[in-house]
mmCIF file of C-alpha atoms in Angstrom:
data_model
loop_
_atom_site.group_PDB
_atom_site.id
_atom_site.type_symbol
_atom_site.label_atom_id
_atom_site.label_comp_id
_atom_site.label_asym_id
_atom_site.label_seq_id
_atom_site.Cartn_x
_atom_site.Cartn_y
_atom_site.Cartn_z
ATOM 1 C CA TRP A 1 -55.945 140.873 153.588
ATOM 2 C CA GLY A 2 -55.806 137.722 151.599
ATOM 3 C CA SER A 3 -53.279 135.210 150.398
ATOM 4 C CA ASP A 4 -51.372 133.696 147.362
ATOM 5 C CA MET A 5 -50.373 130.555 149.539
ATOM 6 C CA ILE A 6 -51.514 127.418 148.290
ATOM 7 C CA GLU A 7 -52.116 125.013 150.387
ATOM 8 C CA SER A 8 -50.024 121.822 150.974
ATOM 9 C CA GLU A 9 -49.456 118.446 153.300
ATOM 10 C CA GLU A 10 -46.260 120.445 154.616
ATOM 11 C CA THR A 11 -45.991 122.782 156.714
ATOM 12 C CA VAL A 12 -44.558 125.914 154.920
ATOM 13 C CA PRO A 13 -43.823 128.936 157.207
ATOM 14 C CA SER A 14 -46.270 131.528 155.564
ATOM 15 C CA PHE A 15 -44.548 135.716 155.602
ATOM 16 C CA GLY A 16 -45.976 138.437 154.745
ATOM 17 C CA LEU A 17 -47.522 141.885 155.967
ATOM 18 C CA CYS A 18 -49.335 142.124 159.205
ATOM 19 C CA CYS A 19 -51.159 145.416 160.926
ATOM 20 C CA GLN A 20 -49.276 146.882 163.792
ATOM 21 C CA PHE A 21 -52.218 147.789 165.703
ATOM 22 C CA CYS A 22 -54.746 144.744 166.047
ATOM 23 C CA LYS A 23 -51.118 142.381 165.320
ATOM 24 C CA GLY A 24 -53.476 140.491 162.874
ATOM 25 C CA ILE A 25 -55.879 139.454 165.997
ATOM 26 C CA SER A 26 -59.899 140.167 165.793
ATOM 27 C CA LEU A 27 -61.107 140.962 169.328
ATOM 28 C CA ASP A 28 -62.867 137.759 169.408
ATOM 29 C CA GLY A 29 -59.440 135.806 168.796
ATOM 30 C CA LYS A 30 -59.264 134.920 165.616
ATOM 31 C CA GLN A 31 -57.344 135.649 162.724
ATOM 32 C CA SER A 32 -58.594 139.078 161.454
ATOM 33 C CA LYS A 33 -58.098 140.888 158.299
ATOM 34 C CA GLY A 34 -55.599 142.478 159.760
ATOM 35 C CA ILE A 35 -52.845 140.049 158.019
ATOM 36 C CA PHE A 36 -51.296 139.707 154.260
ATOM 37 C CA LEU A 37 -49.782 136.521 153.863
ATOM 38 C CA SER A 38 -47.586 137.370 150.425
ATOM 39 C CA SER A 39 -44.351 137.035 149.637
ATOM 40 C CA LYS A 40 -45.007 138.289 145.351
ATOM 41 C CA ALA A 41 -44.874 141.549 144.297
ATOM 42 C CA ASP A 42 -47.369 141.518 141.337
ATOM 43 C CA THR A 43 -50.253 140.053 144.494
ATOM 44 C CA MET A 44 -49.217 142.385 146.745
ATOM 45 C CA MET A 45 -49.560 145.781 144.021
ATOM 46 C CA ARG A 46 -53.125 144.404 142.570
ATOM 47 C CA ASN A 47 -55.366 147.379 143.194
ATOM 48 C CA LYS A 48 -57.950 144.942 145.450
ATOM 49 C CA ASN A 49 -55.473 144.614 147.939
ATOM 50 C CA MET A 50 -54.077 147.969 148.270
ATOM 51 C CA ALA A 51 -58.263 148.572 149.242
ATOM 52 C CA ARG A 52 -57.760 145.714 151.784
ATOM 53 C CA MET A 53 -54.987 147.073 153.445
ATOM 54 C CA TYR A 54 -55.957 151.035 153.177
ATOM 55 C CA SER A 55 -59.524 149.577 154.072
ATOM 56 C CA HIS A 56 -58.530 148.022 157.428
ATOM 57 C CA LEU A 57 -56.289 150.701 158.769
ATOM 58 C CA LEU A 58 -59.033 153.128 158.338
ATOM 59 C CA ALA A 59 -60.496 151.005 160.418
ATOM 60 C CA CYS A 60 -58.086 149.700 162.704
ATOM 61 C CA ALA A 61 -55.361 152.464 163.169
ATOM 62 C CA PRO A 62 -55.621 155.432 165.988
ATOM 63 C CA GLU A 63 -57.005 158.922 165.103
ATOM 64 C CA ASP A 64 -53.711 160.547 164.146
ATOM 65 C CA ILE A 65 -52.586 157.894 161.497
ATOM 66 C CA LYS A 66 -55.608 157.876 159.959
ATOM 67 C CA THR A 67 -55.855 161.490 159.729
ATOM 68 C CA ARG A 68 -52.216 161.261 157.932
ATOM 69 C CA LEU A 69 -52.887 157.788 155.577
ATOM 70 C CA MET A 70 -55.832 160.033 154.287
ATOM 71 C CA GLN A 71 -53.739 163.145 153.921
ATOM 72 C CA ALA A 72 -51.250 161.176 152.385
ATOM 73 C CA LYS A 73 -53.616 159.222 149.722
ATOM 74 C CA ASN A 74 -54.790 162.887 148.672
ATOM 75 C CA ILE A 75 -51.603 164.039 147.828
ATOM 76 C CA HIS A 76 -50.234 160.760 146.034
ATOM 77 C CA LEU A 77 -53.246 160.701 143.648
ATOM 78 C CA PRO A 78 -51.983 163.656 142.234
ATOM 79 C CA GLN A 79 -48.754 162.733 141.842
ATOM 80 C CA SER A 80 -49.018 159.092 140.266
ATOM 81 C CA ASP A 81 -49.966 160.736 137.229
ATOM 82 C CA ARG A 82 -46.376 162.120 137.123
ATOM 83 C CA LEU A 83 -44.474 158.497 138.370
ATOM 84 C CA LYS A 84 -42.892 156.084 135.511
ATOM 85 C CA LYS A 85 -45.027 153.622 134.624
ATOM 86 C CA GLY A 86 -43.585 150.517 136.425
ATOM 87 C CA TRP A 87 -42.641 152.426 140.018
ATOM 88 C CA LYS A 88 -45.379 150.455 141.878
ATOM 89 C CA LYS A 89 -44.229 146.999 140.833
ATOM 90 C CA LYS A 90 -40.337 148.063 141.836
ATOM 91 C CA PHE A 91 -41.737 149.936 145.133
ATOM 92 C CA PHE A 92 -43.260 146.104 145.780
ATOM 93 C CA GLU A 93 -40.336 144.219 144.576
ATOM 94 C CA SER A 94 -38.129 146.448 147.224
ATOM 95 C CA VAL A 95 -40.522 144.939 149.726
ATOM 96 C CA CYS A 96 -40.945 141.637 149.262
ATOM 97 C CA ASP A 97 -36.636 141.489 148.475
ATOM 98 C CA ARG A 98 -36.522 142.986 152.038
ATOM 99 C CA MET A 99 -38.915 140.506 153.440
ATOM 100 C CA HIS A 100 -37.115 137.270 152.097
ATOM 101 C CA GLU A 101 -33.758 138.808 153.456
ATOM 102 C CA THR A 102 -35.071 138.510 156.758
ATOM 103 C CA LEU A 103 -35.553 134.632 156.461
#
């Protein structure tokens, strides 16, 4: 799904989100698009990254999950107009905080 990691000579443990269905590994054994290495809310909340996660799940998840995901998206679209400004950033900040707590 992308990465905001900067490559360096030091080995830095990275963390982020991984698809629970493919575990980030494609059928040929290579890293797939089912992995999203980011620890920053600003990176995670970008629309292009959200679209990549959604598209990956539609390609990878079981049919019942895909159906529920599409239903949730259809419900969310009209609801999002009523949400307070900054809701997405707050949500992803809480996700990142939870990931940081596990380290």
